[in-house]
Tab-separated table of C-alpha atoms in Angstrom:
chain	number	residue	atom	x	y	z
A	168	MET	CA	24.742	10.899	6.346
A	169	ARG	CA	23.710	13.886	9.081
A	170	LEU	CA	24.770	12.202	12.523
A	171	ARG	CA	25.363	14.785	15.578
A	172	ARG	CA	29.628	14.747	16.091
A	173	ALA	CA	31.015	14.081	19.321
A	174	ALA	CA	32.692	16.531	20.565
A	175	PHE	CA	35.937	14.469	19.206
A	176	ALA	CA	35.639	15.942	16.340
A	177	ALA	CA	35.795	19.609	17.700
A	178	ALA	CA	39.314	18.759	19.528
A	179	PHE	CA	40.552	17.736	15.904
A	180	ALA	CA	38.737	20.559	14.129
A	181	CYS	CA	41.867	22.331	16.764
A	182	LEU	CA	44.176	19.809	14.255
A	183	LEU	CA	44.279	23.025	11.347
A	184	PRO	CA	46.056	26.252	10.787
A	185	THR	CA	43.075	28.385	11.480
A	186	LEU	CA	42.099	27.087	14.937
A	187	ALA	CA	45.866	25.658	16.875
A	188	ALA	CA	44.712	28.554	19.325
A	189	CYS	CA	41.088	25.718	19.935
A	190	GLY	CA	44.418	23.823	22.358
A	191	GLY	CA	43.839	23.557	26.081
A	192	GLY	CA	40.098	24.157	27.014
A	193	GLY	CA	39.605	19.902	26.337
A	194	THR	CA	36.401	17.999	24.833
A	195	THR	CA	33.829	16.237	26.912
A	196	SER	CA	31.642	14.171	25.349
A	197	SER	CA	28.163	13.353	26.782
A	198	ALA	CA	26.495	10.269	26.170
A	199	GLY	CA	23.988	10.035	23.201
A	200	ASP	CA	27.524	11.618	21.250
A	201	VAL	CA	26.971	10.697	17.390
A	202	VAL	CA	31.224	9.412	15.676
A	203	PRO	CA	30.968	8.151	12.193
A	204	ALA	CA	32.792	5.278	11.317
A	205	ARG	CA	34.684	3.105	8.656
A	206	GLN	CA	32.267	0.123	7.043
A	207	THR	CA	35.263	-2.353	7.694
A	208	LYS	CA	34.786	-5.885	10.288
A	209	GLN	CA	33.953	-4.629	13.093
A	210	PHE	CA	30.385	-4.495	12.661
A	211	ILE	CA	30.337	-8.488	10.688
A	212	HIS	CA	29.210	-10.134	13.719
A	213	ALA	CA	26.385	-8.305	15.215
A	214	LYS	CA	23.015	-8.739	16.021
A	215	THR	CA	20.578	-8.542	13.120
A	216	SER	CA	17.630	-7.568	12.616
A	217	SER	CA	14.855	-5.586	10.299
A	218	VAL	CA	11.549	-2.550	10.187
A	219	ALA	CA	8.984	-2.861	8.351
A	220	LEU	CA	8.062	0.528	7.633
A	221	PRO	CA	5.123	1.571	5.244
A	222	ILE	CA	7.451	3.176	2.849
A	223	GLY	CA	10.832	0.399	3.991
A	224	THR	CA	12.413	-1.882	5.219
A	225	LEU	CA	14.807	-0.574	8.564
A	226	ASP	CA	18.419	-3.500	8.256
A	227	VAL	CA	19.837	-2.639	11.346
A	228	HIS	CA	23.706	-4.893	12.342
A	229	ALA	CA	24.546	-3.708	16.764
A	230	GLY	CA	27.771	-4.578	17.624
A	231	LYS	CA	29.252	-5.174	20.881
A	232	PRO	CA	30.070	-2.263	22.715
A	233	VAL	CA	33.670	-1.142	23.236
A	234	ASP	CA	35.627	0.764	25.663
A	235	ASP	CA	38.411	1.420	22.835
A	236	VAL	CA	38.224	2.298	19.367
A	237	PRO	CA	41.048	2.200	16.528
A	238	ALA	CA	41.574	4.682	14.629
A	239	SER	CA	41.520	2.314	11.738
A	240	ASP	CA	37.829	1.534	12.376
A	241	THR	CA	36.051	5.175	12.927
A	242	HIS	CA	35.864	7.746	9.637
A	243	ASP	CA	37.787	10.112	10.777
A	244	LEU	CA	40.461	8.461	11.563
A	245	THR	CA	41.024	9.207	15.204
A	246	ALA	CA	41.140	6.913	17.835
A	247	LEU	CA	38.272	6.565	20.589
A	248	LYS	CA	38.048	6.181	24.299
A	249	ALA	CA	35.185	5.655	26.201
A	250	PRO	CA	35.635	8.710	28.967
A	251	ALA	CA	33.877	6.245	32.830
A	252	GLY	CA	31.354	4.452	32.937
A	253	MET	CA	30.448	5.356	29.241
A	254	THR	CA	30.842	2.898	26.385
A	255	TYR	CA	30.708	3.573	23.025
A	256	LEU	CA	28.053	1.455	21.243
A	257	PRO	CA	28.617	-0.122	17.065
A	258	ILE	CA	26.367	-0.114	14.900
A	259	THR	CA	24.986	0.242	11.061
A	260	TRP	CA	22.128	0.337	9.309
A	261	ARG	CA	20.628	0.134	5.490
A	262	TYR	CA	18.176	1.416	4.699
A	263	ASP	CA	15.701	-0.423	1.575
A	264	ASP	CA	12.590	1.666	-0.228
A	265	SER	CA	12.627	-1.345	-2.869
A	266	THR	CA	10.364	-4.151	-0.361
A	267	THR	CA	7.257	-1.367	-0.632
A	268	LYS	CA	7.131	0.049	-4.090
A	269	THR	CA	4.046	-2.037	-5.392
A	270	TYR	CA	2.372	-0.303	-2.718
A	271	LEU	CA	3.167	2.872	-2.473
A	272	GLN	CA	1.389	3.866	-4.760
A	273	TYR	CA	-1.151	3.429	-1.959
A	274	THR	CA	0.409	4.814	0.698
A	275	GLY	CA	-0.952	8.467	0.338
A	276	THR	CA	2.025	10.952	2.330
A	277	SER	CA	5.593	12.145	2.863
A	278	ALA	CA	5.486	11.146	7.074
A	279	LEU	CA	9.691	9.523	7.346
A	280	PRO	CA	10.636	8.176	10.368
A	281	THR	CA	12.442	8.395	13.659
A	282	VAL	CA	14.869	6.982	15.588
A	283	ASP	CA	14.610	7.093	19.134
A	284	LEU	CA	17.821	5.272	21.010
A	285	ARG	CA	16.416	4.310	24.051
A	286	ALA	CA	19.786	3.489	26.473
A	287	GLY	CA	18.964	2.885	30.103
A	288	LYS	CA	16.886	6.330	30.794
A	289	GLY	CA	18.711	8.153	27.886
A	290	SER	CA	16.732	8.704	24.981
A	291	TYR	CA	18.441	9.665	22.273
A	292	ARG	CA	18.215	10.942	18.653
A	293	LEU	CA	18.811	10.028	15.119
A	294	THR	CA	19.508	11.395	12.449
A	295	THR	CA	16.591	9.752	9.485
A	296	PRO	CA	19.249	7.140	7.848
A	297	ASP	CA	18.692	7.980	4.456
A	298	PRO	CA	18.378	6.046	1.491
A	299	ALA	CA	20.521	7.992	-1.221
A	300	GLU	CA	23.347	6.955	1.556
A	301	GLY	CA	23.469	3.461	1.107
A	302	THR	CA	24.547	1.680	4.652
A	303	GLU	CA	25.411	3.806	6.832
A	304	SER	CA	28.152	3.003	10.478
A	305	PHE	CA	28.641	4.752	13.631
A	306	TYR	CA	29.188	4.879	17.548
A	307	VAL	CA	27.531	6.089	19.745
A	308	LEU	CA	28.916	7.411	22.936
A	309	VAL	CA	25.834	5.077	26.643
A	310	ASP	CA	25.862	3.923	29.595
A	311	LYS	CA	28.565	1.132	30.681
A	312	SER	CA	25.158	0.330	32.219
A	313	SER	CA	23.088	-0.314	30.083
A	314	SER	CA	21.231	-3.349	29.575
A	315	HIS	CA	19.977	-3.934	26.667
A	316	PRO	CA	19.788	-0.624	24.833
A	317	ARG	CA	17.195	-0.823	21.852
A	318	LEU	CA	15.920	0.867	18.977
A	319	ALA	CA	12.500	2.640	19.067
A	320	VAL	CA	11.340	3.522	14.736
A	321	GLY	CA	9.160	5.699	14.128
A	322	PHE	CA	5.478	6.350	11.642
A	323	ASP	CA	3.254	8.335	11.928
A	324	GLY	CA	2.407	7.759	15.100
A	325	VAL	CA	3.249	4.442	15.555
A	326	THR	CA	6.897	3.032	17.103
A	327	GLN	CA	7.712	-0.686	16.690
A	328	GLN	CA	11.247	-1.611	19.712
A	329	VAL	CA	13.955	-3.540	18.462
A	330	ASP	CA	16.486	-4.986	21.088
A	331	LEU	CA	19.835	-4.015	20.044
A	332	THR	CA	21.786	-7.179	22.495
A	333	THR	CA	18.582	-9.580	21.451
A	334	GLY	CA	17.389	-9.538	18.206
A	335	LYS	CA	14.052	-9.699	19.035
A	336	ARG	CA	11.170	-6.930	17.317
A	337	ASP	CA	8.219	-6.006	18.974
A	338	ALA	CA	6.238	-5.041	16.080
A	339	GLY	CA	2.942	-3.168	17.858
A	340	ARG	CA	-0.609	-2.223	15.612
A	341	ALA	CA	2.461	-2.472	12.212
A	342	LYS	CA	2.735	-6.647	12.500
A	343	GLY	CA	0.136	-6.516	9.715
A	344	LEU	CA	3.587	-4.944	7.474
A	345	TYR	CA	6.243	-8.098	8.296
A	346	ALA	CA	3.281	-10.595	6.234
A	347	LEU	CA	2.952	-7.979	2.800
A	348	SER	CA	2.983	-10.828	-0.367
A	349	HIS	CA	3.831	-9.242	-3.965
A	350	LYS	CA	2.191	-11.981	-5.035
A	351	ARG	CA	-1.462	-10.739	-3.595
A	352	LEU	CA	-1.320	-8.252	-5.674
A	353	ARG	CA	-1.364	-8.903	-9.421
A	354	ALA	CA	-3.036	-7.555	-12.257
A	355	SER	CA	-6.928	-9.575	-13.772
A	356	LYS	CA	-9.483	-9.555	-15.655
A	357	CYS	CA	-12.772	-7.105	-14.172
A	358	THR	CA	-15.163	-9.111	-13.798
A	359	GLY	CA	-18.634	-9.631	-12.840
A	360	THR	CA	-21.839	-7.765	-15.127
A	361	VAL	CA	-22.067	-4.924	-17.580
A	362	ASP	CA	-25.101	-3.094	-18.071
A	363	TRP	CA	-25.109	-1.041	-21.421
A	364	SER	CA	-27.675	-0.431	-23.117
A	365	GLU	CA	-29.577	-2.456	-25.919
A	366	ILE	CA	-28.936	-0.607	-28.308
A	367	ALA	CA	-25.761	0.614	-27.827
A	368	ARG	CA	-22.714	-1.511	-28.131
A	369	ALA	CA	-19.435	-0.242	-26.220
A	370	SER	CA	-16.145	-1.551	-27.196
A	371	GLN	CA	-14.641	-0.734	-23.773
A	372	THR	CA	-11.756	-2.466	-21.555
A	373	CYS	CA	-10.713	-3.155	-17.477
A	374	ARG	CA	-8.096	-4.608	-15.467
A	375	LEU	CA	-8.758	-4.580	-11.288
A	376	THR	CA	-4.758	-5.129	-9.431
A	377	GLY	CA	-5.445	-6.300	-5.651
A	378	PRO	CA	-6.694	-6.754	-4.029
A	379	VAL	CA	-4.560	-6.696	-1.099
A	380	LEU	CA	-4.850	-5.879	2.691
A	381	LEU	CA	-2.948	-2.909	4.553
A	382	PRO	CA	-2.256	-1.304	7.945
A	383	TYR	CA	-0.946	1.655	6.240
A	384	ALA	CA	-2.920	3.536	3.662
A	385	GLY	CA	-3.872	6.818	2.543
A	386	GLY	CA	-1.291	7.708	5.375
A	387	LYS	CA	-3.328	6.247	7.356
A	388	TRP	CA	-2.961	3.279	9.899
A	389	ALA	CA	-6.365	1.061	10.726
A	390	LYS	CA	-7.854	1.225	13.821
A	391	PRO	CA	-6.901	-1.548	15.675
A	392	GLY	CA	-9.057	-4.868	14.932
A	393	HIS	CA	-9.224	-3.060	11.216
A	394	GLU	CA	-7.577	-2.994	7.594
A	395	TRP	CA	-6.821	-1.553	5.014
A	396	LEU	CA	-8.559	-3.426	1.860
A	397	VAL	CA	-6.820	-1.196	-0.992
A	398	MET	CA	-7.119	-2.107	-5.272
A	399	SER	CA	-6.244	-0.174	-7.970
A	400	MET	CA	-9.090	-0.406	-11.077
A	401	ARG	CA	-7.618	0.835	-14.444
A	402	THR	CA	-10.427	0.924	-17.109
A	403	ALA	CA	-10.625	1.821	-20.702
A	404	LEU	CA	-13.975	3.262	-23.460
A	405	THR	CA	-12.760	3.252	-26.812
A	406	SER	CA	-16.282	3.674	-28.733
A	407	TYR	CA	-19.918	3.413	-28.128
A	408	THR	CA	-22.058	3.228	-30.784
A	409	GLN	CA	-25.700	4.310	-30.565
A	410	ALA	CA	-27.923	2.076	-33.153
A	411	GLY	CA	-30.782	4.772	-34.606
A	412	ALA	CA	-33.896	4.142	-35.342
A	413	THR	CA	-33.453	3.499	-39.189
A	414	PRO	CA	-32.355	-0.150	-39.991
A	415	GLY	CA	-28.481	0.026	-40.745
A	416	SER	CA	-28.331	3.965	-38.826
A	417	ALA	CA	-25.884	4.050	-35.729
A	418	GLY	CA	-23.654	7.095	-34.830
A	419	ILE	CA	-20.859	5.932	-32.858
A	420	TYR	CA	-20.013	8.728	-29.768
A	421	THR	CA	-16.922	9.816	-28.776
A	422	ALA	CA	-16.382	9.955	-24.753
A	423	GLN	CA	-15.334	14.265	-22.992
A	424	ALA	CA	-15.664	13.370	-19.980
A	425	VAL	CA	-16.357	10.714	-17.008
A	426	LYS	CA	-17.231	9.629	-13.644
A	427	ALA	CA	-16.759	6.860	-11.800
A	428	ALA	CA	-18.459	6.720	-8.289
A	429	TYR	CA	-17.016	2.953	-6.024
A	430	ARG	CA	-18.860	1.031	-3.733
A	431	MET	CA	-18.709	-2.133	-1.417
A	432	GLY	CA	-21.530	-2.543	0.096
A	433	ASN	CA	-23.198	1.275	1.103
A	434	HIS	CA	-19.447	1.867	2.474
A	435	ARG	CA	-17.422	4.586	-0.141
A	436	PRO	CA	-13.695	4.407	-0.732
A	437	THR	CA	-12.232	5.707	2.364
A	438	ALA	CA	-9.842	7.608	-0.449
A	439	LEU	CA	-9.413	7.888	-3.990
A	440	ILE	CA	-5.534	7.897	-5.521
A	441	PRO	CA	-6.596	8.651	-9.327
A	442	SER	CA	-2.605	8.367	-11.784
A	443	ASN	CA	-1.053	11.210	-12.245
A	444	ASP	CA	0.432	9.514	-15.347
A	445	ALA	CA	-2.437	9.273	-18.706
A	446	SER	CA	-3.728	6.205	-18.127
A	447	GLY	CA	-6.138	8.388	-15.827
A	448	THR	CA	-7.317	10.578	-18.570
A	449	CYS	CA	-10.477	11.358	-21.078
A	450	PRO	CA	-10.115	12.236	-23.288
A	451	ASP	CA	-7.228	10.918	-24.686
A	452	GLN	CA	-5.793	12.835	-27.417
A	453	ASP	CA	-3.514	10.361	-28.251
A	454	THR	CA	-5.735	7.562	-28.605
A	455	GLY	CA	-9.360	9.286	-28.439
A	456	THR	CA	-10.239	7.212	-25.381
A	457	CYS	CA	-11.741	8.011	-22.525
A	458	ASN	CA	-9.651	6.609	-19.208
A	459	THR	CA	-9.467	6.002	-14.800
A	460	ASP	CA	-7.158	4.916	-13.506
A	461	THR	CA	-7.672	4.851	-9.833
A	462	ALA	CA	-6.299	3.142	-7.009
A	463	LEU	CA	-9.125	2.380	-4.009
A	464	ILE	CA	-8.917	2.520	-0.591
A	465	PHE	CA	-11.059	0.768	1.398
A	466	ASP	CA	-11.639	0.328	5.329
A	467	VAL	CA	-12.299	-3.053	6.452
A	468	ARG	CA	-13.299	-5.639	9.319
A	469	ASP	CA	-15.308	-9.316	8.104
A	470	LYS	CA	-15.492	-10.476	5.212
A	471	ALA	CA	-15.180	-7.904	2.165
A	472	PRO	CA	-18.857	-8.052	0.182
A	473	ARG	CA	-18.201	-7.784	-4.324
A	474	ILE	CA	-17.498	-4.310	-4.999
A	475	LYS	CA	-19.953	-1.904	-7.231
A	476	VAL	CA	-18.707	0.377	-9.606
A	477	VAL	CA	-20.909	3.387	-11.561
A	478	LEU	CA	-19.058	5.161	-14.646
A	479	LYS	CA	-20.696	7.449	-16.109
A	480	TYR	CA	-19.728	8.386	-18.999
A	481	ARG	CA	-20.721	12.644	-21.166
A	482	MET	CA	-20.424	11.768	-24.119
A	483	VAL	CA	-20.527	14.254	-27.959
A	484	LEU	CA	-21.497	12.770	-31.371
A	485	ALA	CA	-18.599	12.325	-33.377
A	486	LYS	CA	-20.081	10.631	-37.219
A	487	GLY	CA	-24.166	9.391	-37.823
A	488	TRP	CA	-24.846	7.351	-40.611
A	489	ALA	CA	-27.601	5.850	-42.765
A	490	GLY	CA	-29.569	9.126	-42.034
A	491	TYR	CA	-28.939	7.857	-38.305
A	492	VAL	CA	-30.964	11.293	-35.827
A	493	GLY	CA	-29.486	11.069	-32.423
A	494	LYS	CA	-29.029	13.509	-30.073
A	495	LYS	CA	-25.724	15.401	-30.540
A	496	SER	CA	-24.668	14.840	-27.532
A	497	GLU	CA	-26.085	12.125	-24.371
A	498	THR	CA	-25.011	11.102	-20.550
A	499	VAL	CA	-24.584	7.107	-20.230
A	500	SER	CA	-24.170	4.382	-17.575
A	501	GLU	CA	-21.865	0.899	-17.272
A	502	THR	CA	-22.277	-0.807	-14.241
A	503	ALA	CA	-20.763	-2.928	-12.619
A	504	ARG	CA	-20.724	-5.234	-9.803
A	505	ILE	CA	-17.113	-7.303	-8.975
A	506	ARG	CA	-16.554	-10.079	-7.240
A	507	LEU	CA	-13.571	-9.432	-4.569
A	508	HIS	CA	-11.335	-12.979	-4.548
A	509	GLN	CA	-10.244	-12.315	-0.508
A	510	PRO	CA	-6.527	-11.272	0.085
A	511	ARG	CA	-6.533	-14.666	2.124
């Protein structure tokens, strides 16, 4: 944990032989100093709260302020005594990114949270929790007259407040993060009409994951009164057969490329996030299929209409029989109109 060390750490360092000359000058402590703590019973009786973020959840436990901290409770095994008019606020937290892994493909961001401790008139930036560190515990030196210290947890311009005395939370624009249900983001078959040529037959599959409504997606918070409708669509065209002009003749085509267009009513997606693996390649060198795998993000305010999807495939003749005469290559389209089941 890369927290700011309090001035006592410098004094402790003077015990080392190479720094023996440090003594005599004294040390000073100031509000906002952070002292790493041992994870022991001093954090059991604490106010508990949690802050949901687009990339995880921050669970926070805040104990009652103390003026004296025994050596057994500090990471460096050094006893602490708060300066006059000041006190130590014990905090332990754990950052859990497993709670939102289902939605991470839609976040489209590299942003990290910021955490500020606001006590009295002071505001002190704390180091962003590290998921790899697990539970982290520490003391923060604050003014003794500070009432109702708060954590201000910001993410990409939106800040949530947590009262460390009561555990109450003000989520503000992030309140939609507390109503997410993993059950809503489930896969199903695409339903709707598919238009193929009367003389063509295709073998293809389509899977739809979602839709679900999110307050944050594509690297942005939704506008006030709006939400992001997100969903993933995966298609696979495995074969395409074109009937010839003479009875019994036909040609088999393989897709070499595909272009996809998506519409919700008259609106295009705000963002398209393609998959970063082979599930979205065309053609797939191993299976020969032509695949799409894309996350779609739409800005919605009211009831969502149907989704219209148009897939345009560039086909190349692979084999013909019974005297088939046809184009060596051509472009064919598939159009699907999908009625969405409302996420809520």
